[in-house]
Short mmCIF file of C-alpha atoms and ligand atoms in Angstrom, two decimals:
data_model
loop_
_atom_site.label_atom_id
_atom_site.label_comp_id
_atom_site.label_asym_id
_atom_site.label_seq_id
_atom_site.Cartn_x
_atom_site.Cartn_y
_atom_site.Cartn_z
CA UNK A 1 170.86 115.55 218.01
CA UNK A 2 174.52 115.15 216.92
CA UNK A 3 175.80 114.33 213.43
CA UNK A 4 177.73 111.39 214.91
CA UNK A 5 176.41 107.77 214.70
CA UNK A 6 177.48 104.53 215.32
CA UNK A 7 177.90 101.15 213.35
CA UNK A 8 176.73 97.60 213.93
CA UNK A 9 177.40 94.98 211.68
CA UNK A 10 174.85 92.11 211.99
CA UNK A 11 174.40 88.92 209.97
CA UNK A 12 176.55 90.60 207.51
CA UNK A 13 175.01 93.96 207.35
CA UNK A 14 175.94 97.09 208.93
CA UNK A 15 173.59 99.44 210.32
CA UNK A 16 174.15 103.04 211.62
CA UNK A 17 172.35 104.45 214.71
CA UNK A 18 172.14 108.02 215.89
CA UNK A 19 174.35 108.97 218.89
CA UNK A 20 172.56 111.26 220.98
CA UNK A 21 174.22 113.94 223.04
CA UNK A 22 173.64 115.48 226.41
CA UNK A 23 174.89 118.34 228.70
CA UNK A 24 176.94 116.59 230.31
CA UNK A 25 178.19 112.74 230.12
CA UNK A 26 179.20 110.09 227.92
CA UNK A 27 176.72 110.17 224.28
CA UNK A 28 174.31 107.37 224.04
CA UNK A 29 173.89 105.41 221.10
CA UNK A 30 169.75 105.21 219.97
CA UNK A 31 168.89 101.79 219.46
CA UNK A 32 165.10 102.16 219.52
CA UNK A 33 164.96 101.26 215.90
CA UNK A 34 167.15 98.44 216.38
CA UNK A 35 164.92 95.62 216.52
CA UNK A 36 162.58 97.07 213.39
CA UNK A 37 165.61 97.13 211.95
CA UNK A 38 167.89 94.33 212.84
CA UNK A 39 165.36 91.77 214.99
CA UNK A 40 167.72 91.98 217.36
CA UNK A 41 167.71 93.15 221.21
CA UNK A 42 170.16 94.40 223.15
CA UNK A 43 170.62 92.36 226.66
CA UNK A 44 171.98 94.18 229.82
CA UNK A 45 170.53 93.29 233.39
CA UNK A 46 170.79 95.73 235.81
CA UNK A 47 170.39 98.23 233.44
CA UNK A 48 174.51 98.84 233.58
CA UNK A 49 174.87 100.20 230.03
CA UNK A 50 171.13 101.86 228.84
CA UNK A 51 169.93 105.34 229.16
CA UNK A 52 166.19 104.46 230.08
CA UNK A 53 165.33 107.96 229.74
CA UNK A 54 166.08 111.91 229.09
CA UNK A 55 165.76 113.50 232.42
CA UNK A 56 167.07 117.16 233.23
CA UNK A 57 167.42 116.64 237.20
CA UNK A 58 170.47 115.46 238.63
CA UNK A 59 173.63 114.74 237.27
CA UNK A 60 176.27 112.15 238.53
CA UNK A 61 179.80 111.79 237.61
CA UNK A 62 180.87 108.63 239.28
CA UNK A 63 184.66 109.07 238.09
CA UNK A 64 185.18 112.16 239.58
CA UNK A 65 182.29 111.97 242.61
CA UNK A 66 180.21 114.75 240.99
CA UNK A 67 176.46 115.55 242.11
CA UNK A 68 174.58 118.10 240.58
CA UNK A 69 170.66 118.83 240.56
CA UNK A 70 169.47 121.33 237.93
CA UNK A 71 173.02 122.10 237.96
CA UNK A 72 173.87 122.90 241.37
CA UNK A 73 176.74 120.73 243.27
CA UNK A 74 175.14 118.68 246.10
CA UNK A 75 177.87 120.84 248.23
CA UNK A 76 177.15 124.22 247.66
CA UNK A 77 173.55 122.85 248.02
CA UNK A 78 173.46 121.42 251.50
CA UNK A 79 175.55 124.01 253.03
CA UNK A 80 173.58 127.14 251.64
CA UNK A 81 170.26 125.99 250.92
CA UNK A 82 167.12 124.34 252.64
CA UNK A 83 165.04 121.27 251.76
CA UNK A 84 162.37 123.21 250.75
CA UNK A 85 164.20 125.31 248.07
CA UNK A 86 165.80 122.21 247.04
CA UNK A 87 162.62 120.99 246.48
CA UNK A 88 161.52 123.42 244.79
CA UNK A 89 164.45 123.55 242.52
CA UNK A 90 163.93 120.22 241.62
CA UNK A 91 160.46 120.45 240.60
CA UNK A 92 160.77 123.56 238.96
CA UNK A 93 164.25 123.68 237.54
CA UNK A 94 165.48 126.99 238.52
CA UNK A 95 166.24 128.49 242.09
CA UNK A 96 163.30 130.27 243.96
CA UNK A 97 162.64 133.76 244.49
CA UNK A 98 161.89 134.60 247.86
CA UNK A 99 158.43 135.18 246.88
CA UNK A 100 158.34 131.86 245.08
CA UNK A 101 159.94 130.30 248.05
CA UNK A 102 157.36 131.86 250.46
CA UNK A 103 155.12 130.65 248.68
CA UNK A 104 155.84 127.13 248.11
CA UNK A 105 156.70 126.84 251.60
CA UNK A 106 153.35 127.80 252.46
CA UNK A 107 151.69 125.54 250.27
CA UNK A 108 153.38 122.52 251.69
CA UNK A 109 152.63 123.23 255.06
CA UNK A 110 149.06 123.39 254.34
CA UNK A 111 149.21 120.34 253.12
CA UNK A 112 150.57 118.54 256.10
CA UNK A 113 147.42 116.64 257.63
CA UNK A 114 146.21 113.50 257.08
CA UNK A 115 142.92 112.65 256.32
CA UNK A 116 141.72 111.53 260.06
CA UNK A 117 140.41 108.21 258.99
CA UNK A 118 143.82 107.00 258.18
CA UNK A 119 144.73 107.03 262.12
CA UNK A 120 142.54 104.10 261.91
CA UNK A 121 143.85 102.59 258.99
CA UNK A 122 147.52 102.63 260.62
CA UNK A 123 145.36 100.78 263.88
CA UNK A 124 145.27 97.96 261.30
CA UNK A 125 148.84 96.71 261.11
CA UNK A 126 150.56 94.89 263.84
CA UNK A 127 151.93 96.94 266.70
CA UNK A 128 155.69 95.40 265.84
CA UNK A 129 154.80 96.24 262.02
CA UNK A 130 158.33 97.42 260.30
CA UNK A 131 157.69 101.26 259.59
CA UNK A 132 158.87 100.58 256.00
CA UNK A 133 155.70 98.17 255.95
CA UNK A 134 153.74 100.72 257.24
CA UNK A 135 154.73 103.40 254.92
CA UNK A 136 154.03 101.07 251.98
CA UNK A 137 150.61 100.24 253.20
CA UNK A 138 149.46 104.14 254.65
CA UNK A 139 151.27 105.57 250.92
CA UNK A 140 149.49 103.10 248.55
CA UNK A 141 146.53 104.01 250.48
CA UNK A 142 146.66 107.72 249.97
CA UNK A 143 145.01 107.04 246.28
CA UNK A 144 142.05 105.94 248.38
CA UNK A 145 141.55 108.76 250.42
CA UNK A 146 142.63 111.59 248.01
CA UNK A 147 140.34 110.80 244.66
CA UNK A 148 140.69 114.80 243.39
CA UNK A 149 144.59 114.64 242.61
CA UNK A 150 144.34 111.03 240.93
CA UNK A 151 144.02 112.57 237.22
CA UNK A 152 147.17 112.08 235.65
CA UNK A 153 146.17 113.74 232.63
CA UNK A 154 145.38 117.30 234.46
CA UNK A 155 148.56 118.93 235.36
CA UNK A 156 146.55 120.84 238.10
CA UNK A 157 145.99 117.58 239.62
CA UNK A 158 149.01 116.54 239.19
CA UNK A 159 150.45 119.57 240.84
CA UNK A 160 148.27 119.03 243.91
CA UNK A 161 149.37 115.36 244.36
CA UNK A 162 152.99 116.38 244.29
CA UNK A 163 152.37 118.58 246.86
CA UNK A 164 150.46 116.49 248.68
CA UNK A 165 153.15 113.93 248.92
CA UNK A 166 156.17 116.17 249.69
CA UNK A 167 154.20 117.61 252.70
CA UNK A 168 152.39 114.40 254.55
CA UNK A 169 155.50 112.48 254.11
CA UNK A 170 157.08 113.40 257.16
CA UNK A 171 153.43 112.77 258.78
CA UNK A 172 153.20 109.32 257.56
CA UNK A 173 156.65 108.70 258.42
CA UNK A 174 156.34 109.91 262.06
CA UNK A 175 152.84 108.27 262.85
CA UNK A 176 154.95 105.34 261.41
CA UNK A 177 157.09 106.16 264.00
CA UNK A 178 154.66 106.77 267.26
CA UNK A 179 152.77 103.35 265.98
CA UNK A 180 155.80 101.46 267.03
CA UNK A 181 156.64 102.65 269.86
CA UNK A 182 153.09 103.19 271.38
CA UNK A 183 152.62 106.52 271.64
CA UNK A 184 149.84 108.96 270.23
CA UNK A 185 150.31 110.42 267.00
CA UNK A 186 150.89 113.61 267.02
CA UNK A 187 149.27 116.52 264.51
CA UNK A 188 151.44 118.81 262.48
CA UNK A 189 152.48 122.39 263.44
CA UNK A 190 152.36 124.43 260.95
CA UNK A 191 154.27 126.74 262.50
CA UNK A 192 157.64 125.20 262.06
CA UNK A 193 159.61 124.18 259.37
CA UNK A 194 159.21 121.15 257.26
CA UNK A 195 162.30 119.57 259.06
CA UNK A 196 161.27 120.72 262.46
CA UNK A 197 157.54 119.91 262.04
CA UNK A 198 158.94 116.50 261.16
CA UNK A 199 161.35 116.40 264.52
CA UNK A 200 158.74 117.59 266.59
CA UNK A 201 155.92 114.97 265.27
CA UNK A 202 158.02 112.01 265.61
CA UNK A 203 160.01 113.08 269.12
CA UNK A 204 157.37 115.02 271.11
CA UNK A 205 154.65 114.02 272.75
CA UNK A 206 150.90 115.85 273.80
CA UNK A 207 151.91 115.69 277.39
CA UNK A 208 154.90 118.16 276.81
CA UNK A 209 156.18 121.09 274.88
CA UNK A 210 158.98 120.13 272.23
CA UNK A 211 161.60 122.28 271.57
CA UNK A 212 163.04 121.76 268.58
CA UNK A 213 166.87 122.26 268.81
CA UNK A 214 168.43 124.38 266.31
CA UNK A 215 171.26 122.39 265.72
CA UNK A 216 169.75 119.41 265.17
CA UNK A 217 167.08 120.80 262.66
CA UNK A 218 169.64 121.91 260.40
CA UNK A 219 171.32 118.93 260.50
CA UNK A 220 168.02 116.48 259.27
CA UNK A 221 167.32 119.45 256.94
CA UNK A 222 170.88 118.46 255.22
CA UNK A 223 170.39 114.81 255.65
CA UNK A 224 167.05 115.50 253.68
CA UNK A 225 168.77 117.58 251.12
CA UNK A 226 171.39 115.02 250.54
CA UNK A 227 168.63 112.08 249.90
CA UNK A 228 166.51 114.49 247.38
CA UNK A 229 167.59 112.86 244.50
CA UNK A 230 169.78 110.08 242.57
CA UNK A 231 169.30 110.28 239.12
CA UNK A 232 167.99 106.70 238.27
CA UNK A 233 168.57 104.52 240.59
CA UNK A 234 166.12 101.67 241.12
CA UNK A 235 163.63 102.93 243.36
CA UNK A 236 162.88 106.15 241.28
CA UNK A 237 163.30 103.97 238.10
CA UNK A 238 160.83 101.77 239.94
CA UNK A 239 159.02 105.02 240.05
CA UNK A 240 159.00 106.03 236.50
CA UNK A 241 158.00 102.24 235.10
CA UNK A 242 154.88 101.79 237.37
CA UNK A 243 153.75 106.01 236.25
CA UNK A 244 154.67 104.76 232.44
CA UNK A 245 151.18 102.66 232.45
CA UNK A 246 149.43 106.01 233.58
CA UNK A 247 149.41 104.35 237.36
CA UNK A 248 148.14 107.43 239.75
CA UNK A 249 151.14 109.39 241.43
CA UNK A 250 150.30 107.59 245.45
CA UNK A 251 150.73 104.46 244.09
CA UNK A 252 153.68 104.87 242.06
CA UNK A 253 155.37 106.55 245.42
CA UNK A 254 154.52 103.74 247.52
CA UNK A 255 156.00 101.10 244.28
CA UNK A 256 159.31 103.24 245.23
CA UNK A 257 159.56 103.06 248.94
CA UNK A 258 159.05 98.81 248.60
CA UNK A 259 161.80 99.10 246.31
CA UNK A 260 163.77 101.55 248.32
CA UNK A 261 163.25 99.21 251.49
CA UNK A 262 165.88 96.64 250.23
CA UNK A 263 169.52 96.14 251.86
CA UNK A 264 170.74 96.67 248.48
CA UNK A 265 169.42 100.01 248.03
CA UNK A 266 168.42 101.93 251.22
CA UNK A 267 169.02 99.74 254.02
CA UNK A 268 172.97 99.71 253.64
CA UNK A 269 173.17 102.60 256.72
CA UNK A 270 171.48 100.03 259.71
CA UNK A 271 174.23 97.34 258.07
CA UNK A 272 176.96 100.02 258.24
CA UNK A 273 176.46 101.46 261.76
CA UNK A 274 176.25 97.74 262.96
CA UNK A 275 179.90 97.28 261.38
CA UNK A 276 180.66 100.30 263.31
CA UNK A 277 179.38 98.97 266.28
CA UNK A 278 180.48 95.08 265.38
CA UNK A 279 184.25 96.48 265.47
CA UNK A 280 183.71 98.50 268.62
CA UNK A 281 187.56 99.99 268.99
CA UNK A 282 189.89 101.01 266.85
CA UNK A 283 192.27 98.17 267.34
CA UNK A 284 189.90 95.80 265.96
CA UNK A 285 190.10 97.75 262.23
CA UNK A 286 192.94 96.01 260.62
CA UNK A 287 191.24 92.60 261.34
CA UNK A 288 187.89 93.58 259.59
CA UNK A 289 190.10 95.26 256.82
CA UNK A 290 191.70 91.87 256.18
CA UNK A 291 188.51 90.22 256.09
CA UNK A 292 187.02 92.87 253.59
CA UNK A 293 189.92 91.54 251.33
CA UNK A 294 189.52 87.95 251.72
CA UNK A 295 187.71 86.59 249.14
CA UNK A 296 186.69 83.62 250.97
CA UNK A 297 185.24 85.23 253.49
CA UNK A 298 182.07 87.64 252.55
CA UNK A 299 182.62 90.16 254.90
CA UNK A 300 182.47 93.68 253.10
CA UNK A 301 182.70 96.94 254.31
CA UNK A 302 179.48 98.21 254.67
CA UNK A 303 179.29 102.25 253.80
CA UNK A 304 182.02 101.50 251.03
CA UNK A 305 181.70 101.22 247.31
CA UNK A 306 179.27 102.55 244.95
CA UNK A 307 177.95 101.33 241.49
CA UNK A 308 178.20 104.50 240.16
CA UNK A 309 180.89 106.66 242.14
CA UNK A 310 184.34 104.92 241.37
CA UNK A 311 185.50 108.16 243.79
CA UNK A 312 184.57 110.00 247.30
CA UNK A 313 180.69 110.09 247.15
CA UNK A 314 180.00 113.77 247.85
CA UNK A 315 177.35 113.30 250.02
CA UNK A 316 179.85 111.08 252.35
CA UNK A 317 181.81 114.76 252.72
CA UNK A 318 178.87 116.30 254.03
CA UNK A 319 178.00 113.66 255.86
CA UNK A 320 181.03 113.51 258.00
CA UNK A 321 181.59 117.40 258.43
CA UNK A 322 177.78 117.03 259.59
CA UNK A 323 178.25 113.69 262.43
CA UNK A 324 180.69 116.28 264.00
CA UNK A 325 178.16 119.06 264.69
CA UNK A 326 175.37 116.92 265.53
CA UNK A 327 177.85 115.53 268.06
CA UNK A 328 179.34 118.65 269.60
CA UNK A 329 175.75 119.98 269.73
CA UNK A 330 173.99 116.78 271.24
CA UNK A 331 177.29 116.62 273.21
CA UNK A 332 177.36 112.99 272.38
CA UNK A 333 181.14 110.89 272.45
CA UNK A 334 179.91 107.50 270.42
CA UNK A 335 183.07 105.59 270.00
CA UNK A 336 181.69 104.87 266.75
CA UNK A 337 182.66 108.01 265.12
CA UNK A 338 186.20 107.36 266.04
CA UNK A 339 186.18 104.02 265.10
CA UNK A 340 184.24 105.29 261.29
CA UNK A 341 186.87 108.00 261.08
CA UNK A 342 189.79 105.45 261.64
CA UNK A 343 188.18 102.80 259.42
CA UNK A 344 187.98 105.40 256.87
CA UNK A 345 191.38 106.56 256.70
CA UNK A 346 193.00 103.02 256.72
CA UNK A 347 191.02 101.87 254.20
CA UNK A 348 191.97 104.80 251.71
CA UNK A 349 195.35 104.23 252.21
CA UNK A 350 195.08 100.12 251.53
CA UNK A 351 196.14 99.19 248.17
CA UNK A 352 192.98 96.48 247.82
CA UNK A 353 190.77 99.29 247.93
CA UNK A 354 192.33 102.48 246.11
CA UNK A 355 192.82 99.81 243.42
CA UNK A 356 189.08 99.03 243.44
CA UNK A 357 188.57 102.54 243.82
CA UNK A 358 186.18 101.71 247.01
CA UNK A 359 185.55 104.95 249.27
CA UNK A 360 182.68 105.65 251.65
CA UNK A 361 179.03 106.32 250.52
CA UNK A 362 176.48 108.42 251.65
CA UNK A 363 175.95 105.55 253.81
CA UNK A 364 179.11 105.24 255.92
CA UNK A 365 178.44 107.81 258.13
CA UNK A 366 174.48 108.29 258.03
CA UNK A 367 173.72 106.01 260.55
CA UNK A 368 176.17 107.36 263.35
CA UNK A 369 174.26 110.68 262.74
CA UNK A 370 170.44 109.03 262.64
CA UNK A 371 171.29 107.28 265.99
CA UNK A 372 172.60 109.68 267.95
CA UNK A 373 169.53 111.62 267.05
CA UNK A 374 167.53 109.42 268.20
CA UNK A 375 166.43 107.41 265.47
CA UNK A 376 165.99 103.16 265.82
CA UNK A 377 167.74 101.48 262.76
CA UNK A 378 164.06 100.84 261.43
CA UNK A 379 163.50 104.78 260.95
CA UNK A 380 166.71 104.54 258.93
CA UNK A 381 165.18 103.78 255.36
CA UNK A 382 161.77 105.78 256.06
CA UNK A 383 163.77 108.93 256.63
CA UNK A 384 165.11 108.12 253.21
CA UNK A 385 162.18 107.89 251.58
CA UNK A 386 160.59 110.72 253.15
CA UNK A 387 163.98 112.54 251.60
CA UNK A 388 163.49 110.81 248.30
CA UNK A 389 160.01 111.37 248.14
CA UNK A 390 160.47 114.79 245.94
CA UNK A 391 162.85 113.14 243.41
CA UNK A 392 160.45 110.19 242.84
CA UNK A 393 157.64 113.44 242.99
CA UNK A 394 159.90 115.09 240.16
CA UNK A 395 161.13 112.58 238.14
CA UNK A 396 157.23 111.51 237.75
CA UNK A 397 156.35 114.72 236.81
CA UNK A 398 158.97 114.72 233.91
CA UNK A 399 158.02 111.80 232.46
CA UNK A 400 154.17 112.38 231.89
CA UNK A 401 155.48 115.30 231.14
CA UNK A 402 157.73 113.93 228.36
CA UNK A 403 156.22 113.72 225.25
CA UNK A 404 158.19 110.60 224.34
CA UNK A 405 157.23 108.47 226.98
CA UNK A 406 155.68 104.85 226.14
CA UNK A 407 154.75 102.50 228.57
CA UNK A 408 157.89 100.80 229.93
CA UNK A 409 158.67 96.81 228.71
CA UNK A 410 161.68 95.69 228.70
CA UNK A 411 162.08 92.12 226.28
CA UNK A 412 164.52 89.13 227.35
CA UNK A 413 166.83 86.27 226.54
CA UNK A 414 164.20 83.63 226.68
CA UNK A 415 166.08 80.12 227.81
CA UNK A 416 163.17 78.10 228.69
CA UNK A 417 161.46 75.01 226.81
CA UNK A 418 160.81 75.55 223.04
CA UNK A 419 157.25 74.21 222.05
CA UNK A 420 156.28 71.25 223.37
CA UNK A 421 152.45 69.57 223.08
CA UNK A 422 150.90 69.00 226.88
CA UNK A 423 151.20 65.83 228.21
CA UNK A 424 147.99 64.04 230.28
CA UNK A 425 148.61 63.33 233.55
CA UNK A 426 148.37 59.18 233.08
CA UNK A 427 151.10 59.86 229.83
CA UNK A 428 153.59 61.82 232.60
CA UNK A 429 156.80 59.87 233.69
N1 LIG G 501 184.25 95.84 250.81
C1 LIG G 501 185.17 95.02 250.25
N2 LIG G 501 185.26 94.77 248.92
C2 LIG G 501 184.36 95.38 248.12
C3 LIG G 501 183.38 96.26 248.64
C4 LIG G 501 183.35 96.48 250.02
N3 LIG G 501 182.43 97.30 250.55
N4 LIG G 501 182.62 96.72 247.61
C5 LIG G 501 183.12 96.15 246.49
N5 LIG G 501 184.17 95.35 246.80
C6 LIG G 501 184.99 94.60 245.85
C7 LIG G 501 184.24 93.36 245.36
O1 LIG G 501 184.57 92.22 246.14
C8 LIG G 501 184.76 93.24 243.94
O2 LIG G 501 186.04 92.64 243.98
P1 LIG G 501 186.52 91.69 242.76
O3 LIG G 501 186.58 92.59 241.55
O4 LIG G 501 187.86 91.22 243.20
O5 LIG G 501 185.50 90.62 242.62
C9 LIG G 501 184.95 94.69 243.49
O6 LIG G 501 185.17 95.43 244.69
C10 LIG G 501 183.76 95.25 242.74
O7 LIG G 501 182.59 95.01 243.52
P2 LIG G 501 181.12 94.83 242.90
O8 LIG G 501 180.23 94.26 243.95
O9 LIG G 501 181.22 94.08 241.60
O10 LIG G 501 180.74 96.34 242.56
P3 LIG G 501 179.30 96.91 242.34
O11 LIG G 501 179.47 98.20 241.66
O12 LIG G 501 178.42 95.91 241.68
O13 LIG G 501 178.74 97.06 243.83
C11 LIG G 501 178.14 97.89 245.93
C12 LIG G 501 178.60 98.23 244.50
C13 LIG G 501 176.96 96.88 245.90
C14 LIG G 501 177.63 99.17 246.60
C15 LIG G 501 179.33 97.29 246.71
O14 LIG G 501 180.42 98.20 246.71
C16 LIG G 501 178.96 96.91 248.15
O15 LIG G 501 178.46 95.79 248.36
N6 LIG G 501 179.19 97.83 249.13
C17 LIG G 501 178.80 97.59 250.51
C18 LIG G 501 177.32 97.87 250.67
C19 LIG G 501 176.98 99.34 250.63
O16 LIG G 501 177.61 100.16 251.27
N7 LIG G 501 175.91 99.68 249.89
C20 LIG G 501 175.43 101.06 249.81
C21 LIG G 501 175.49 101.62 248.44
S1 LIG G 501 175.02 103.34 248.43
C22 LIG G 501 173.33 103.37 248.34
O17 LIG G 501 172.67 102.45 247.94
C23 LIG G 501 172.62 104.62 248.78
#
């Protein structure tokens, strides 16, 4: 804790609160004595302005598009590491050994299958279910079917739960998948790696061998990588408030993919490739530029802006170096790219947006890569949440882990009727 502190002066009387300091980022001013103290709340919806936790995971500077977990820049990360040693980095702080990474490799892949029963339990949803339905319904579930990892109290539990999650993810996500389109599920391979195991399970089918394609592998493995983790954005705050009654990890998973599934938060890439695909040529930019400015018109442009980054989201970087390879290696020409790249650069140089400081987010150029994979806009969001799964996994983790944690319950502004007696029914106007 610092020496610092700040003052509030209320009905006359000042009060001094601690001022906490981090690693990195702005202080934050500790106000949990302020209502002992003061009978007083704070009020901030949406969370814009309070710290709802200490958390040693990821890192985001939103001035200067900064993205570190554990320390590590999302950059350095995507281009040199792997999903799984992310993974493991983020649940376990430091870098692996190759030994450690072995290892934890190894344990995830034996964790891959899915209890058989739950084939049957996806055979209850409708055929033309939304996957992100699907995934709600087949995560929730997985407290049903997996009673020995349930005890939040036992870290060894706890462990295997974590693990459990990261590695039937992709499972759930492509029986999901293979529900949809009406084709059998297929069973994990143990053999390949998390990303390819995932490829192979949601594009091949029994009837054929799948190769998975090199280029292509390493190119989800990234997209993963760069989905890992946000810091606290709603879904893995969403996360942390349903584990803070002592809720078992499955369910609290499956409380953050129904959060994740809104347009607000993880379905902005289907809404940005179908601006993509809305303009259609290049010569059709300037028009949807002016409408993104008109403020009578509410047209924005989807893939652009950011609550938190206020610069070039790092992950849009990435993102665009990776469209390219998955392009040249697919040897796909979508006019879309051209159109995204365009789009891009003539809305950096437009005074409306570099005053608003609006540049692309991880978003922009996402969906361009997912489809010419292969993926319907309806995978979109489920391969986010498969991504996300092992920050919601970690951030969990640190908070039972935190011996500070309370139960979380936020207080409000109450405007409603003060107290009134009830009225019968022959006495009401
Ligand atoms: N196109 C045009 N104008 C925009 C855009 C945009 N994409 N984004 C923001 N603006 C303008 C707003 O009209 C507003 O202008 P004003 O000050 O004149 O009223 C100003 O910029 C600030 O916008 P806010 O909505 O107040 O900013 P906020 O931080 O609340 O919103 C958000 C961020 C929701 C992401 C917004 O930029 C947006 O709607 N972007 C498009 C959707 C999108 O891409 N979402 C994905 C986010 S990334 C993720 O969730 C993984």
């Amino acid at each position: 804790m610092s020496n610092k502190s700040a003052k509030l002066e209320v009905a006359d009387k000042n009060f001094d609160f601690p001022v906490l300091e981090g690693t990195l980022g702005p202080d934050v001013i500790d106000i949990r004595k302020l209502y002992g103290q003061t009978g007083r709340f704070t009020y901030d919806p949406g969370f814009t302005s309070t710290a709802a936790c200490e958390s040693a995971l990821t890192y985001i500077d939103g001035e200067e598009g900064v993205l570190l977990h554990r320390g590590y820049p999302i950059g350095q990360l995507a281009e040199k590491s792997s999903f799984m040693e992310v993974s493991y980095l983020l649940l376990n702080g430091e870098l692996p050994s190759k030994t450690e990474l072995d290892d934890f490799t190894y344990t995830i892949s034996r964790h891959t299958m899915l209890h058989e029963q739950l084939a049957t339990f996806y055979r209850g949803f409708r055929r033309d279910a939304h996957p992100m339905a699907v995934m709600c319904g087949v995560v929730g579930a997985l407290s049903a079917f997996y009673h020995d990892s349930t005890d939040i109290t036992d870290p060894e539990q706890r462990k295997i739960a974590s693990h459990r999650l990261i590695a039937k993810m992709p499972t759930i996500a492509a029986m999901a998948y293979k529900y949809t389109v009406g084709q059998p599920f297929m069973y994990p391979d143990n053999n390949l790696s998390y990303t390819g195991n995932f490829l192979k399970m949601t594009f091949g089918v029994p009837a054929e061998q799948y190769e998975v394609h090199p280029a292509i592998e390493k190119a989800m493995d990234r997209i993963f990588i760069l989905h890992a983790d946000h810091e606290q954005n709603a879904s893995t705050s969403t996360v942390r408030l349903a584990g803070s009654s002592g809720a078992n990890p499955f369910a609290c998973i499956a409380a953050g993919i129904a959060c994740l599934w809104g347009p607000a938060h993880g379905g902005a890439n289907e809404a940005a490739l179908n601006m993509l695909r809305e303009i259609g040529t290049p010569d059709q930019i300037p028009h949807y530029i002016e409408r993104a400015k008109d403020k009578n018109d509410p047209f924005r442009l989807m893939g652009f802006g950011h609550r938190v980054y206020k610069n070039y989201d790092p992950r849009a970087t990435v993102m665009q170096e990776t469209v390219r390879e998955v392009f040249d290696a697919l040897k796909v020409n979508d006019p879309v790219f051209e159109v995204a790249l365009q789009l891009e650069e003539m809305a950096l140089n437009d005074p409306y947006f570099i005053e608003k400081k609006l540049f692309p987010n991880v978003d922009f150029y996402s969906g361009v890569i997912l489809s010419a994979i292969g993926f319907p806009t309806t995978m979109f969001t489920v391969l986010f949440a498969l991504a996300r799964t092992v920050g919601w996994v970690a951030q969990w983790n640190e908070m039972i882990s935190d011996p500070e944690q309370k139960i979380g319950r936020p207080r409000q502004l109450y405007t409603g009727p003060t107290e009134r007696n009830y009225v019968p029914m022959a006495d009401r106007k």
